Short mmCIF file of C-alpha atoms in Angstrom, two decimals:
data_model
loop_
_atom_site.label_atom_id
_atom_site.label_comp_id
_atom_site.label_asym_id
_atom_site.label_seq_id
_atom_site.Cartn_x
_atom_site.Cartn_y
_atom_site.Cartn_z
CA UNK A 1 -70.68 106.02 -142.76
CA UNK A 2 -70.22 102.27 -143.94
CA UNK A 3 -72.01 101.83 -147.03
CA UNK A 4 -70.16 98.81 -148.90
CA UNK A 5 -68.43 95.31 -148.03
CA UNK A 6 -66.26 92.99 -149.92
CA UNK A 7 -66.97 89.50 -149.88
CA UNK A 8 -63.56 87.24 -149.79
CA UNK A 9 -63.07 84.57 -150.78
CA UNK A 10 -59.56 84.30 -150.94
CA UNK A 11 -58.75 81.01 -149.11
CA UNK A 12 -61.84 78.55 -150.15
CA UNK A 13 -61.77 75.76 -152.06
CA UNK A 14 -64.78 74.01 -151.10
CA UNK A 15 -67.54 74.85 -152.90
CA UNK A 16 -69.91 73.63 -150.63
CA UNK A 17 -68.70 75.68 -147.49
CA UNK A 18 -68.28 78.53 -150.01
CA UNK A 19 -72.01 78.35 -150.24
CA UNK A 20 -72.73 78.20 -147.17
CA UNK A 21 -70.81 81.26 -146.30
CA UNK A 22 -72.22 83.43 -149.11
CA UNK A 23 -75.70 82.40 -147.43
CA UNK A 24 -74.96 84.06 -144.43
CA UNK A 25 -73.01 87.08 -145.96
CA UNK A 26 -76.68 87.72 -147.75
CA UNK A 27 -78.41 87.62 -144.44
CA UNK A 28 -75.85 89.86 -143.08
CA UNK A 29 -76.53 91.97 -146.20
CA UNK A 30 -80.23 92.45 -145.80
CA UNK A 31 -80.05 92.78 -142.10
CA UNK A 32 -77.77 95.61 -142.58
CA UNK A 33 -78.34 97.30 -145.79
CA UNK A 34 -74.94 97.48 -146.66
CA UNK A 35 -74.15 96.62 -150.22
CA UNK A 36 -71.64 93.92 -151.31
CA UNK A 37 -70.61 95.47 -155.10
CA UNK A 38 -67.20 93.57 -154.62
CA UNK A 39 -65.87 89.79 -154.88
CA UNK A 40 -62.71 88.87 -153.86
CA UNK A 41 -61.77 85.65 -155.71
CA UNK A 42 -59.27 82.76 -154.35
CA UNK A 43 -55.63 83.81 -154.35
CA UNK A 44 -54.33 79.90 -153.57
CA UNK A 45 -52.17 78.33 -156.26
CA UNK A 46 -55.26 76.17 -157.45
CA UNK A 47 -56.67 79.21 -158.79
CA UNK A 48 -53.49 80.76 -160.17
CA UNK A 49 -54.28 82.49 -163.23
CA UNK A 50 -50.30 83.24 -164.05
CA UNK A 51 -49.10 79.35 -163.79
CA UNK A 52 -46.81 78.17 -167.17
CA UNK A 53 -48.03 74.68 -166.54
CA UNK A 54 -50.94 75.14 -169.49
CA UNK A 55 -53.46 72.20 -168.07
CA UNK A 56 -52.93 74.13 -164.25
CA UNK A 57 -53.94 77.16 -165.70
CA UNK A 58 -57.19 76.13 -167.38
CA UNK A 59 -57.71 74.32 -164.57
CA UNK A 60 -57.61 77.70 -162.25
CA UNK A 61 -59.67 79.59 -164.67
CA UNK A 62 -62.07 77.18 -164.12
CA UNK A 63 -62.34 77.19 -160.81
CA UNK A 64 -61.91 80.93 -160.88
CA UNK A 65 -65.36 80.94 -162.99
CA UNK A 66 -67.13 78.33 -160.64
CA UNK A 67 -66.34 80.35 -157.86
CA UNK A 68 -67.70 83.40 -159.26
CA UNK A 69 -70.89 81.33 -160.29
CA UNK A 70 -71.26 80.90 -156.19
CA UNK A 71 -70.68 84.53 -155.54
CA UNK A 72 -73.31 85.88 -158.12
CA UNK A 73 -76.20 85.88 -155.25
CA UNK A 74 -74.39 88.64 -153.51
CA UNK A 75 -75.31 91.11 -156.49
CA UNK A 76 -71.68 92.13 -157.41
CA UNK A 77 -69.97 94.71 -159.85
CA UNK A 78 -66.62 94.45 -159.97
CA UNK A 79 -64.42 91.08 -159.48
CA UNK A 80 -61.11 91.70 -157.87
CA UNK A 81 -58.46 88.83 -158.22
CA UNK A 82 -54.76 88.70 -157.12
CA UNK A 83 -52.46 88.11 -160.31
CA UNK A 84 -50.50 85.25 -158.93
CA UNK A 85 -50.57 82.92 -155.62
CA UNK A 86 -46.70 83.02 -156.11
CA UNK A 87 -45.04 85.14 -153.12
CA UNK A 88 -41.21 85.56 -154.45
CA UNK A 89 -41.54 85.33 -157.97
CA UNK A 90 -37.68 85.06 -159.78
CA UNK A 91 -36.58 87.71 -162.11
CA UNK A 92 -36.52 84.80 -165.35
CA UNK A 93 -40.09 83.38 -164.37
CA UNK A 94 -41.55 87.21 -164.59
CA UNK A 95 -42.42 87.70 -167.94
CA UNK A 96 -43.63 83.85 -169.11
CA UNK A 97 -46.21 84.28 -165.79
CA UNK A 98 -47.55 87.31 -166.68
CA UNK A 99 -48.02 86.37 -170.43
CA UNK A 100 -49.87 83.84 -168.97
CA UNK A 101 -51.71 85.56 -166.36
CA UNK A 102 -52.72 87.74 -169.73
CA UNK A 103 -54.16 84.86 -171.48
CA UNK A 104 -55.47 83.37 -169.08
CA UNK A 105 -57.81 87.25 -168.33
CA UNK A 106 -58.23 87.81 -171.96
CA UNK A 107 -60.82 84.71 -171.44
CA UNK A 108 -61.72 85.70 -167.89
CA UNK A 109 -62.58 89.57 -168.83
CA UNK A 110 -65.25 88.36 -171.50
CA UNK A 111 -67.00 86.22 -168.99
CA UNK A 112 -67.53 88.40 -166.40
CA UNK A 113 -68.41 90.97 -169.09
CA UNK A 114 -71.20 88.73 -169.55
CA UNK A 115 -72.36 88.57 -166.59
CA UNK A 116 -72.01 92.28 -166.28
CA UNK A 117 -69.20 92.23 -164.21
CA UNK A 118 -65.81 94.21 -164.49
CA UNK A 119 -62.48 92.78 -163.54
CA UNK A 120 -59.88 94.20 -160.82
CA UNK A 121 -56.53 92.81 -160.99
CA UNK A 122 -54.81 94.11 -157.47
CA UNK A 123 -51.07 95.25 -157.28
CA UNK A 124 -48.80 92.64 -154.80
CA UNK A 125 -45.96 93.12 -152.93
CA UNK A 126 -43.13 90.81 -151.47
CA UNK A 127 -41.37 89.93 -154.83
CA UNK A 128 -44.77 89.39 -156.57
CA UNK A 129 -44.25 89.92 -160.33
CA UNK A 130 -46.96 92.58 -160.20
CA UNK A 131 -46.24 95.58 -157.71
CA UNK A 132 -46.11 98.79 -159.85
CA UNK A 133 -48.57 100.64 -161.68
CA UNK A 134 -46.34 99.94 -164.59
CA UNK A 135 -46.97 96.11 -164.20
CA UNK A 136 -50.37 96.69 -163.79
CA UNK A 137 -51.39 99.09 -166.51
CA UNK A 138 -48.76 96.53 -168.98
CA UNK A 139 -51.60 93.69 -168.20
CA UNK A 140 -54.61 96.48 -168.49
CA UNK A 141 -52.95 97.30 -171.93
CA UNK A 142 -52.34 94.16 -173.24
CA UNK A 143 -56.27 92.41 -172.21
CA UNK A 144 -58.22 95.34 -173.91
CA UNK A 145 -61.24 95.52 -172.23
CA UNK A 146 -63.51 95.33 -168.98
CA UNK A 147 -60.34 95.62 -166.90
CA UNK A 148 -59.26 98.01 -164.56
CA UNK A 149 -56.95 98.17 -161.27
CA UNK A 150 -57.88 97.42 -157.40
CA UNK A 151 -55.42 99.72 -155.82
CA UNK A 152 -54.61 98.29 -152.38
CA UNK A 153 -52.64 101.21 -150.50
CA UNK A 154 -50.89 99.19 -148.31
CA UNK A 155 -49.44 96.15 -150.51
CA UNK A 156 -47.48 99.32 -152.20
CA UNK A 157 -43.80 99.89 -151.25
CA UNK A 158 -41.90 99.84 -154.68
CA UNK A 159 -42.96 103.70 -155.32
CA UNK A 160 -44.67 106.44 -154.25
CA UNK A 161 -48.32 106.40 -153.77
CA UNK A 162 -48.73 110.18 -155.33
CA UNK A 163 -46.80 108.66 -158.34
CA UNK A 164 -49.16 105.56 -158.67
CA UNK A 165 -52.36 107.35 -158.41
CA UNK A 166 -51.38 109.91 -161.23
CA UNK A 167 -50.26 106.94 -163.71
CA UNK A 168 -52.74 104.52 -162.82
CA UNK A 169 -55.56 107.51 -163.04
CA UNK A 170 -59.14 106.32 -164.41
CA UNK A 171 -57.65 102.87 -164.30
CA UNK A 172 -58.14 102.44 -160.50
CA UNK A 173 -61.97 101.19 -160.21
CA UNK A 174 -61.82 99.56 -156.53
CA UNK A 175 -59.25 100.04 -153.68
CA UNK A 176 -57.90 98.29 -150.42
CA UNK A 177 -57.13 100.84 -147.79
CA UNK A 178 -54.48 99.95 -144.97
CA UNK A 179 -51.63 100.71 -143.70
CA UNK A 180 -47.98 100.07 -143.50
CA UNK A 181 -44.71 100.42 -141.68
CA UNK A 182 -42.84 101.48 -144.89
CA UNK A 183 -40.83 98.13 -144.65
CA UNK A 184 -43.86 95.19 -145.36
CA UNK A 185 -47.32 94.98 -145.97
CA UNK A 186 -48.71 95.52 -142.53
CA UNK A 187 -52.73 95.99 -142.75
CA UNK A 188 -52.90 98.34 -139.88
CA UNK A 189 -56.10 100.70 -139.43
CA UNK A 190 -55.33 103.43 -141.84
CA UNK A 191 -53.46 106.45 -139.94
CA UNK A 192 -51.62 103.61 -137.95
CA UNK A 193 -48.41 103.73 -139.77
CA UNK A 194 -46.76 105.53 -142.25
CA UNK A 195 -48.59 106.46 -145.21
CA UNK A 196 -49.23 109.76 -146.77
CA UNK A 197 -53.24 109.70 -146.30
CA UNK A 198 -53.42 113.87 -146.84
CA UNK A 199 -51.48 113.19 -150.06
CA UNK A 200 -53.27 110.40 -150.82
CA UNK A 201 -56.74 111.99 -150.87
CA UNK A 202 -55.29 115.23 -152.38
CA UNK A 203 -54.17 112.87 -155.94
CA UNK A 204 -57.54 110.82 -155.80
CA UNK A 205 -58.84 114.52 -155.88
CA UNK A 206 -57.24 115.14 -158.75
CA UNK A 207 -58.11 111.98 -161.13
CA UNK A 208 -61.84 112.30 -159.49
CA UNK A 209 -61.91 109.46 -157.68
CA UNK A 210 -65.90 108.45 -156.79
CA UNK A 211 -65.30 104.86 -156.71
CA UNK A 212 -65.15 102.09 -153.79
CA UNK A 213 -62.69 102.13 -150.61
CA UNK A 214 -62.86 99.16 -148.48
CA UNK A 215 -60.75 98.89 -145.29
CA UNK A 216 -58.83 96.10 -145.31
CA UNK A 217 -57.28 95.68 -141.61
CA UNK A 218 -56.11 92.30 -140.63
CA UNK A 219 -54.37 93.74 -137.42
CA UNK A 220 -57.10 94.45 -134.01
CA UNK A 221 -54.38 96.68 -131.97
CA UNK A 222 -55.94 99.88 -132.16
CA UNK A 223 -59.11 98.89 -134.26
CA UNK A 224 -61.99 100.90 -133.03
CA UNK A 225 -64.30 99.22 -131.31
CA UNK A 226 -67.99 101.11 -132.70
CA UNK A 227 -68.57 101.76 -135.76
CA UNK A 228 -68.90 105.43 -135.03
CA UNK A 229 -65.56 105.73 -133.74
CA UNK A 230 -63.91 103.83 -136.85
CA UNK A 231 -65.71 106.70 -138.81
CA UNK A 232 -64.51 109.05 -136.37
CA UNK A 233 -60.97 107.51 -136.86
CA UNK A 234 -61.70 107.73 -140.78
CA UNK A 235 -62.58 111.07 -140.95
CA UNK A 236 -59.80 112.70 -139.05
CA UNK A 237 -57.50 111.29 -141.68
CA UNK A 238 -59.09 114.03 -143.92
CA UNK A 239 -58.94 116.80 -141.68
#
């Protein structure tokens, strides 16, 4: 019931090591059969996309690009990235970061067009200056083209999942699934916590949904051990 995987590369800065790595996610990959249609680029303020500082942010795009040069092995569609490495992000500083963060993808988007890639810019949470679908569909707007939304379930506590689906619609080409407490990003194993997965399912349902869900847990309490019992635990969240 697994059929996908998204290589991460959220935390590297060494291209060397990041080569390495990708080697053995490929032998992974053909070992398995699983496909790897998704790259998660770096999220650390070297590859901040949104920074004012103009020479920081050419410098991120970049690395952004070199890093995605690295990934390309792995046979990848879409390209998610995070749309700052800032956590709190003040009210005033809002609006000059994303105008940059749109510059900065207006370049970005092209490239990976090129390389016949599409971009996912993911929606943040803890004060990031992109949490809503508003923010989100603002920078999908303003860049134009090969640009959509990675919609990660569980970073989402500013308004209701039902809501976001129905605005953010065709827009959503990749997704995160975990869950939450409510209160903070949590990354439990989907039906851990609180989130509407019935309602959920029923709104993907209605935009028609057929794209990519990877489960992105970071906490092992109550992971499932087998694969067939994390399917198990999957598909009782339809039922």
């Amino acid at each position: 019931g697994i059929h996908y995987m998204e290589v991460r590369v959220v935390k590297g800065n060494d291209p060397d090591l990041i080569r390495r790595l990708i080697g053995i996610a490929l032998d992974e990959k053909r070992k398995s059969g699983i496909k790897s249609p998704i790259v998660h680029l770096p999220q650390m303020q070297s590859f901040d996309l949104s920074q004012t500082d103009e020479e920081l942010r050419l410098k991120a795009l970049e690395n952004q690009k070199m890093i995605l040069d690295i990934c390309l092995p792995v046979e990848p569609e879409i390209v998610v990235i995070h749309p700052s490495a800032a956590g709190e992000v003040p009210r005033e500083e809002a609006a000059v970061r994303k105008a940059a963060l749109i510059r900065s993808l207006k370049e970005f988007c092209p490239y990976c067009k090129a390389l016949g890639l599409k971009v996912a810019v993911e929606n943040l949470t803890g004060g990031s200056m992109v949490q809503t679908s508003d923010d989100l569909l603002e920078i999908v707007e303003a860049v134009g083209d090969n640009i959509g939304i990675c919609f990660d379930v569980n970073h989402l506590l500013t308004e209701p999942i039902t809501d976001f689906i129905r605005k953010a619609g065709k827009q959503i080409i990749t997704m995160h699934v975990s869950d939450n407490d409510g209160i903070k990003e949590r990354h439990f194993f989907p039906g851990d916590g609180v989130i509407d997965w019935k309602g959920l399912f029923s709104e993907l349902k209605n935009i028609n949904y057929d794209s990519y869900m990877i489960a992105e847990c970071g906490v092992l309490a109550n992971f499932p051990d087998t694969i067939s019992e994390f399917c198990e635990k999957w598909r009782r969240l339809h039922a």
